[in-house]
XYZ file of C-alpha atoms in Angstrom:
560
model
C -0.030 -0.018 -0.009
C 2.853 2.328 0.815
C 4.028 2.332 -2.794
C 0.732 3.774 -3.980
C 1.081 6.884 -1.774
C 1.799 10.061 -3.737
C 5.389 11.113 -3.263
C 4.361 14.424 -1.591
C 2.414 12.538 1.081
C 5.288 10.194 1.861
C 7.639 13.186 2.166
C 5.215 15.090 4.390
C 4.922 12.092 6.692
C 8.701 11.406 6.771
C 9.410 15.089 7.662
C 7.806 14.390 11.080
C 10.508 11.834 11.761
C 13.282 14.267 11.213
C 14.697 13.756 14.732
C 14.052 9.984 14.726
C 17.317 8.641 13.037
C 16.400 4.983 13.621
C 13.005 5.221 12.067
C 14.293 7.008 9.025
C 16.912 4.285 8.399
C 14.034 1.844 8.470
C 12.105 3.866 6.010
C 14.916 4.065 3.481
C 14.899 0.356 3.174
C 11.209 0.092 2.155
C 11.899 0.629 -1.533
C 13.736 2.856 -3.885
C 11.215 5.727 -3.805
C 11.253 5.857 0.010
C 14.999 5.760 -0.049
C 15.155 8.759 -2.488
C 12.841 10.751 -0.096
C 14.452 9.732 3.141
C 18.246 10.275 2.137
C 17.778 14.101 1.921
C 16.238 14.291 5.215
C 18.781 12.252 6.918
C 21.645 14.261 5.308
C 20.081 17.747 5.760
C 22.018 18.274 8.945
C 24.175 15.152 9.586
C 26.696 17.163 11.801
C 23.783 18.155 14.126
C 23.407 14.504 15.315
C 25.549 12.627 17.725
C 29.311 13.152 16.762
C 31.130 10.042 18.068
C 34.484 9.349 16.501
C 33.315 6.492 14.315
C 30.374 8.579 12.990
C 32.790 11.575 12.377
C 35.000 9.373 10.305
C 32.128 7.945 8.368
C 30.624 11.300 7.471
C 33.946 12.824 6.341
C 34.787 9.630 4.350
C 31.510 9.892 2.543
C 32.084 13.466 1.520
C 35.819 12.997 0.718
C 34.889 10.117 -1.611
C 33.342 12.680 -3.836
C 36.557 14.923 -4.127
C 38.425 14.898 -7.309
C 41.274 12.598 -6.832
C 43.646 14.867 -8.778
C 43.117 17.526 -6.237
C 44.721 15.387 -3.318
C 48.135 13.961 -3.506
C 47.871 10.149 -3.153
C 50.713 10.098 -0.621
C 48.557 12.097 1.790
C 45.415 9.973 1.964
C 43.765 7.100 0.045
C 40.520 8.084 -1.537
C 38.027 5.249 -1.347
C 37.702 3.287 -4.522
C 33.894 3.220 -4.313
C 32.211 6.423 -4.976
C 29.128 6.967 -2.731
C 25.704 6.354 -4.375
C 24.509 9.903 -3.787
C 26.398 13.148 -3.793
C 25.435 13.817 -0.153
C 26.729 17.331 -0.189
C 23.889 18.243 -2.347
C 21.513 17.548 0.605
C 23.332 19.567 3.173
C 21.172 22.457 4.427
C 23.037 23.323 7.678
C 26.550 24.699 7.471
C 27.924 24.559 11.096
C 31.622 25.368 10.956
C 32.467 24.174 14.454
C 30.896 20.811 14.027
C 32.395 20.153 10.579
C 35.882 21.068 12.060
C 35.175 18.744 15.010
C 34.381 15.822 12.706
C 37.294 16.652 10.504
C 39.758 16.552 13.435
C 38.673 12.939 14.249
C 39.007 11.882 10.665
C 42.322 13.600 10.098
C 44.091 12.067 13.252
C 46.238 9.896 11.005
C 47.189 12.603 8.723
C 50.442 14.230 9.589
C 50.621 16.963 7.163
C 48.544 19.383 4.924
C 45.424 19.109 7.211
C 44.570 22.796 6.312
C 44.768 21.977 2.520
C 42.422 18.998 2.794
C 39.929 20.828 5.133
C 39.622 23.799 2.616
C 39.075 21.354 -0.157
C 36.259 19.682 1.848
C 34.649 23.129 2.708
C 34.869 24.146 -0.901
C 33.165 20.841 -1.894
C 30.277 21.287 0.436
C 29.676 24.960 -0.652
C 30.004 24.182 -4.386
C 27.544 21.347 -4.257
C 24.811 22.293 -1.925
C 22.188 24.233 -3.947
C 21.219 26.215 -0.826
C 21.844 26.457 2.829
C 19.014 27.260 5.261
C 21.363 27.977 8.184
C 24.936 28.856 8.839
C 26.792 28.755 12.226
C 30.135 30.497 12.710
C 30.920 29.298 16.206
C 34.746 29.183 16.045
C 37.617 30.350 13.919
C 38.157 28.107 10.909
C 41.585 26.415 10.207
C 42.096 29.059 7.506
C 41.450 32.793 7.268
C 39.730 32.672 3.782
C 36.464 34.233 3.388
C 34.083 31.397 2.547
C 31.485 33.654 1.047
C 34.139 34.217 -1.738
C 34.410 30.519 -2.602
C 33.084 29.126 -5.943
C 29.346 28.590 -5.720
C 28.983 30.599 -2.377
C 26.724 33.205 -3.769
C 24.209 30.622 -4.975
C 24.429 28.292 -1.953
C 24.279 31.119 0.724
C 21.862 33.371 -1.025
C 18.793 31.708 0.559
C 20.082 31.415 4.024
C 17.320 32.088 6.683
C 19.208 31.582 9.931
C 22.556 33.186 10.451
C 24.683 32.701 13.723
C 27.982 34.314 14.458
C 29.713 33.354 17.594
C 33.334 34.055 18.277
C 36.062 35.401 16.131
C 35.581 36.156 12.340
C 37.605 36.437 9.269
C 37.969 39.942 8.181
C 35.265 40.884 5.844
C 33.225 37.791 6.538
C 30.010 39.609 7.772
C 30.268 42.241 4.992
C 30.488 39.527 2.448
C 27.421 37.800 4.078
C 25.592 41.061 3.751
C 26.237 41.193 0.057
C 25.274 37.616 -0.677
C 22.327 36.808 1.780
C 19.484 39.248 1.645
C 16.578 37.139 3.013
C 17.782 36.201 6.460
C 14.982 35.803 8.967
C 17.089 35.258 12.167
C 20.508 36.875 13.010
C 22.363 35.953 16.096
C 25.515 37.968 16.963
C 27.541 36.830 19.914
C 30.561 38.811 20.252
C 33.537 37.062 21.855
C 36.376 39.181 20.237
C 37.915 42.546 21.551
C 36.209 45.440 19.775
C 38.868 48.201 19.544
C 39.773 50.353 16.697
C 43.446 49.842 17.004
C 43.616 46.188 16.120
C 45.779 45.537 12.982
C 45.685 41.768 12.830
C 44.259 40.978 9.330
C 42.475 37.942 10.572
C 40.446 39.548 13.303
C 37.924 42.124 12.548
C 37.823 44.516 15.410
C 35.448 47.487 14.710
C 34.760 45.985 11.104
C 32.615 43.330 12.620
C 30.286 45.930 14.195
C 30.244 47.936 10.911
C 29.629 44.660 8.935
C 26.768 43.633 11.387
C 25.125 47.014 10.857
C 25.347 46.595 7.085
C 24.168 42.869 7.344
C 20.947 44.164 9.240
C 20.266 46.944 6.793
C 20.618 44.799 3.784
C 17.735 42.368 4.652
C 14.405 42.240 3.172
C 12.410 40.395 5.881
C 14.473 40.168 9.094
C 12.166 38.930 11.890
C 14.380 37.963 14.815
C 17.767 39.233 16.090
C 19.893 38.407 19.078
C 22.826 40.691 20.135
C 25.131 39.344 22.845
C 28.450 40.059 24.306
C 30.446 37.338 26.186
C 32.702 39.948 27.656
C 29.899 42.435 28.635
C 32.243 45.310 27.742
C 32.025 45.636 23.980
C 30.702 48.842 22.699
C 27.838 48.219 20.287
C 27.891 51.155 18.026
C 24.889 53.365 17.690
C 24.753 52.354 13.941
C 23.722 48.911 14.954
C 20.729 50.054 16.836
C 19.926 52.574 14.065
C 20.029 49.620 11.531
C 17.196 47.950 13.596
C 14.947 50.674 12.497
C 15.406 49.710 8.879
C 13.635 46.368 9.596
C 10.831 48.271 11.632
C 8.098 46.526 9.553
C 9.286 43.059 9.901
C 11.181 42.682 13.168
C 9.089 40.785 15.748
C 11.758 39.489 18.250
C 14.775 41.298 19.695
C 16.998 39.780 22.377
C 19.716 41.609 24.292
C 22.013 39.225 26.090
C 24.954 40.279 28.378
C 25.232 43.731 26.756
C 26.918 46.865 28.329
C 24.772 49.625 26.768
C 27.265 52.229 27.862
C 24.504 54.674 28.886
C 22.944 54.287 25.504
C 19.822 52.018 25.706
C 18.093 52.159 22.354
C 14.640 52.721 23.660
C 13.554 55.111 20.784
C 14.874 52.734 18.145
C 12.955 49.887 19.583
C 9.693 51.891 19.683
C 9.996 52.373 15.873
C 9.814 48.532 15.314
C 5.982 48.784 15.180
C 5.424 44.909 14.824
C 7.910 44.016 17.752
C 6.109 41.146 19.724
C 8.932 39.789 21.969
C 11.584 41.731 23.928
C 14.177 40.073 26.119
C 16.806 41.810 28.198
C 19.106 39.278 29.953
C 22.125 40.123 32.094
C 22.673 43.685 30.774
C 23.892 46.782 32.410
C 24.519 50.534 32.050
C 21.266 51.659 30.320
C 21.744 55.366 30.670
C 19.941 58.319 31.975
C 16.284 57.233 32.115
C 14.969 60.583 33.094
C 15.787 61.725 29.531
C 13.574 58.791 28.311
C 10.570 60.209 30.189
C 9.312 62.221 27.357
C 6.028 61.236 25.776
C 6.655 58.176 23.440
C 4.534 56.090 21.166
C 3.340 52.665 22.420
C 4.516 49.126 21.594
C 1.198 48.281 20.000
C 2.170 44.659 19.266
C 4.525 43.813 22.185
C 3.033 40.565 23.643
C 5.982 39.001 25.625
C 8.664 40.732 27.951
C 11.562 38.915 29.733
C 13.750 40.723 32.225
C 16.236 38.144 33.596
C 19.273 39.504 35.821
C 18.710 42.688 33.786
C 19.553 45.223 36.520
C 17.127 47.779 35.034
C 16.634 51.238 36.486
C 13.183 51.215 37.966
C 12.194 54.143 35.767
C 13.096 52.241 32.504
C 11.428 49.122 33.915
C 8.097 51.018 34.496
C 8.487 52.846 31.274
C 8.902 49.659 29.149
C 5.807 48.129 30.873
C 3.656 51.134 30.313
C 4.546 51.346 26.723
C 3.541 47.741 26.347
C 0.340 48.241 28.265
C -2.744 46.313 27.028
C -0.861 44.445 24.436
C 1.356 42.488 26.942
C 0.379 38.849 27.549
C 3.502 37.028 28.717
C 5.892 38.269 31.462
C 9.020 36.569 32.674
C 10.958 38.265 35.546
C 13.889 36.255 36.776
C 17.022 36.905 38.740
C 18.125 40.489 39.759
C 15.669 42.638 37.759
C 16.646 45.935 39.301
C 19.766 47.874 39.622
C 20.877 48.643 43.268
C 19.462 52.263 43.457
C 16.732 53.832 45.711
C 13.293 54.523 44.277
C 13.117 58.093 42.910
C 11.082 60.536 44.794
C 9.074 61.274 41.620
C 7.512 57.688 41.956
C 5.426 58.479 45.061
C 4.711 61.241 47.528
C 4.671 58.809 50.438
C 8.134 59.287 52.076
C 7.929 55.674 53.712
C 7.201 54.063 50.294
C 9.906 56.195 48.575
C 12.564 54.910 51.055
C 11.793 51.259 50.049
C 13.770 49.393 47.448
C 12.314 49.452 43.887
C 12.117 45.606 43.875
C 9.133 45.858 46.364
C 6.976 47.449 43.799
C 7.951 44.989 40.948
C 4.366 43.905 40.400
C 2.720 47.286 40.695
C 3.114 48.404 37.060
C 1.454 45.274 35.789
C -1.482 45.755 38.183
C -2.002 49.333 36.867
C -1.344 49.007 33.222
C -1.457 45.341 31.848
C -4.840 43.781 32.354
C -4.441 41.252 29.555
C -1.515 39.276 30.843
C -2.056 35.438 30.275
C 1.319 34.162 31.621
C 3.315 35.434 34.493
C 6.541 33.921 35.771
C 8.547 35.797 38.321
C 11.047 35.464 41.099
C 9.488 37.270 44.043
C 10.449 37.952 47.663
C 8.170 38.214 50.773
C 7.252 41.901 50.162
C 6.404 41.494 46.606
C 3.895 38.653 47.295
C 1.722 41.142 49.154
C 0.746 42.426 45.590
C -0.274 38.966 44.243
C -4.064 39.373 45.033
C -4.192 42.723 43.282
C -2.334 41.297 40.229
C -4.785 38.351 40.084
C -7.719 40.638 40.206
C -6.380 42.958 37.468
C -5.556 40.179 35.055
C -8.825 38.406 34.606
C -7.550 36.362 31.532
C -4.633 34.974 33.283
C -3.754 31.300 32.365
C -0.670 30.517 34.153
C 1.237 32.041 37.099
C 4.560 30.638 38.472
C 6.359 32.186 41.323
C 10.013 31.389 42.158
C 12.155 31.811 45.230
C 15.475 33.558 44.426
C 17.168 30.288 45.533
C 15.222 28.140 43.205
C 17.371 25.703 41.192
C 15.555 23.957 38.397
C 17.991 20.957 38.479
C 18.294 20.532 42.156
C 15.325 19.901 44.400
C 17.521 19.327 47.468
C 19.543 22.308 47.041
C 16.520 24.610 46.257
C 14.429 23.404 49.405
C 17.532 23.660 51.733
C 18.309 27.172 50.780
C 14.820 28.708 50.368
C 13.482 31.171 52.911
C 10.301 30.108 54.675
C 7.553 32.788 54.057
C 4.456 32.942 56.216
C 1.329 33.576 54.049
C -1.244 32.835 56.685
C -2.781 36.192 56.360
C -2.692 36.141 52.476
C -3.407 32.775 51.077
C -7.243 32.827 51.435
C -7.173 36.354 49.718
C -5.134 34.770 46.921
C -7.681 32.088 46.337
C -10.511 34.758 46.422
C -8.832 36.827 43.791
C -7.824 33.965 41.505
C -9.663 34.477 38.034
C -11.615 31.540 36.789
C -9.476 31.414 33.595
C -6.453 30.297 35.582
C -5.139 26.831 34.587
C -1.679 26.677 36.236
C -0.794 27.846 39.594
C 2.793 26.944 40.559
C 4.464 28.049 43.726
C 8.068 27.153 43.674
C 8.797 28.703 47.066
C 8.436 27.374 50.652
C 5.218 29.056 51.891
C 3.927 28.285 55.321
C 0.232 28.209 56.116
C -2.159 26.371 58.387
C -4.590 23.592 57.265
C -7.597 26.076 58.150
C -6.258 28.793 55.845
C -5.434 26.233 53.190
C -9.093 25.154 53.429
C -10.272 28.782 52.805
C -7.920 29.005 49.869
C -9.514 25.983 48.181
C -12.997 27.005 49.126
C -12.484 30.427 47.553
C -11.235 28.823 44.350
C -14.244 26.468 44.279
C -16.753 29.318 45.027
C -19.033 29.254 41.965
C -20.384 32.760 42.438
C -18.659 36.072 42.159
C -19.789 39.703 42.023
C -19.093 41.465 38.733
C -19.591 45.075 37.934
C -20.932 45.718 34.337
C -20.213 49.092 32.877
C -21.739 50.639 29.909
C -22.040 54.099 28.274
C -25.324 54.849 30.143
C -25.617 52.663 33.119
C -23.669 51.034 35.922
C -25.100 47.773 37.166
C -24.090 45.195 39.699
C -25.066 41.514 38.940
C -24.250 38.003 40.085
C -22.583 35.911 37.507
C -21.587 32.172 37.602
C -17.978 31.179 37.113
C -16.328 27.736 37.347
C -12.677 27.379 37.988
C -10.589 25.782 35.161
C -7.576 25.118 37.351
C -5.793 22.153 36.156
C -2.407 22.255 37.883
C -1.725 23.184 41.568
C 1.828 23.181 42.730
C 3.104 23.630 46.385
C 6.163 21.309 45.686
C 8.530 23.184 47.976
C 6.070 23.878 50.812
C 7.238 21.652 53.707
C 4.208 22.677 55.990
C 1.761 20.303 54.446
C 0.245 17.676 56.708
C -2.599 15.158 56.608
C -4.852 18.041 58.005
C -4.060 20.013 54.938
C -4.931 16.946 52.722
C -8.237 16.661 54.470
C -9.284 20.163 52.852
C -9.063 18.567 49.377
C -11.879 16.378 50.281
C -13.973 19.089 51.819
C -13.414 21.494 48.801
C -12.623 19.299 45.878
C -11.519 21.023 42.541
C -13.090 18.958 39.856
C -10.824 20.192 37.076
C -7.569 19.541 38.861
C -5.274 16.861 37.141
C -1.823 17.655 38.461
C -1.085 18.188 42.263
C 2.527 18.647 43.225
C 3.344 18.409 46.959
C 6.864 17.008 46.764
C 8.305 18.781 49.726
C 5.550 17.897 52.158
C 7.168 16.705 55.457
C 4.155 16.100 57.559
C 2.139 13.701 55.483
C 1.792 10.116 56.662
C 1.712 7.062 54.427
C -2.060 6.488 55.118
C -2.747 10.168 54.264
C -0.860 10.063 51.007
C -2.496 6.780 49.981
C -5.887 8.231 50.724
C -5.084 11.286 48.546
C -3.877 8.902 45.721
C -7.186 7.120 45.962
C -9.020 10.343 45.721
C -7.026 11.969 42.950
C -5.478 8.997 41.090
C -2.056 9.402 39.493
C -2.095 13.169 39.278
C -0.420 13.553 42.729
C 3.365 13.641 42.897
C 4.982 11.524 45.392
C 6.443 13.421 48.491
C 10.288 13.252 48.741
C 10.115 11.488 52.178
C 8.357 8.513 50.544
C 10.839 8.520 47.474
C 13.665 8.000 49.719
C 11.963 5.174 51.671
C 11.095 3.401 48.326
C 14.654 3.823 47.256
C 15.975 2.257 50.382
C 13.594 -0.794 50.069
C 14.582 -1.398 46.415
């Protein structure tokens, strides 16, 4: 039956198996048609799979078998007598310099001389035979200093690149040449690891020319959608020309990420605002944003900005508040991790209350979202004890909220033991019931990755308020203001208190008194006061949706 399927259908099906190498190998053995469809998928990015020594040698041998024998002196290496069935270089779509070089080093261990010569021939062969590359990755200096965009066939093979990643040191003129060849790049990632000073004379290192080339590369694109700018040393001066070049892509840019940048008092807020279709803004581990008071003038809105990530961003509070206010109603996803604010006191212009003004800005981290962003659907943040007090107000203001995840500053995703050991215990006895009352019916996931402390009675009030089927809603119209009772039903599916050590059998009893029908995941891994009988009863009530507390995991491990 498989032989009667149209080729287009078979190809569409096999594309779903792109990451399943074993299944693809089975498919190519079905018949000749399936083989001809499967081979291009397998060899699209062969260096992106596991690169063990035997596989590296096989890959390079396969490509070398297609090199012209007259190009390589016979005393250097022996070219395989049997030429491969396919010219596999024609299927290559991902040109990853670092991984190709890595595989070549394994293959060339037995070669004592002229490695550079052979490697250059291999690269020229790949470029000359591939009809087009979808992605190019420059993650490391090549063995040679030649500009590969000037190799034979490069203009054709690189002209349709969609994803371009620069990471490390670059041959002089490389980025400029890329700008002249590739005009339809959708994603540019520029991670600078080289010193950026104008007095560098080495012909093989680009110094300021990398920055000039990057600006030209950005300006030359027709439909650039995403860009990442990063500096591994966090001291490179990114020229203003680069930020100005972003405005040439104002109609198409949707994602901008700044990673480990030192803005040198020159944060490009005005340039970002000109990107009218910007949907995602990420600022991670950056510093020195500049005088934010000068940014306080009236600016246009981010009308399309749906997601903001501030992670260890050390933002001045004025800039933090300004960015959130400019996103306003369009903002739907918020991620606040690590040290969001710089170590400065809150400006007096923020509030007339002298007591509030003396508090650190971090205490007011949630306040701008409460005031200006009612359409948030996902909210993930590292919070402290003072910031939690704003949580009920945030829940009331964001009535379409789907997911909220709160993290302790000591949270470690890969280590439960370290996290629960280092976390501060926070008493929410006077707040938890109010959080349940404020929770919107749209909420699906409520994750607390913190060690909250609360009594069983308060926990019962929390669950009861979630389950309460009636709420008072105010309806506003042009002519009338009317209060009415509306029916709501919680959609909560996931409830996580996995780092809360205070949970006991008495807390579990509250689930039976105020059951949440929609709940299908319950995480209480850190619960220390639960008995085996209590956990067994909970399992019988909820089924497999309850995570096993850590205390019982240890016991089961000991028995095994």
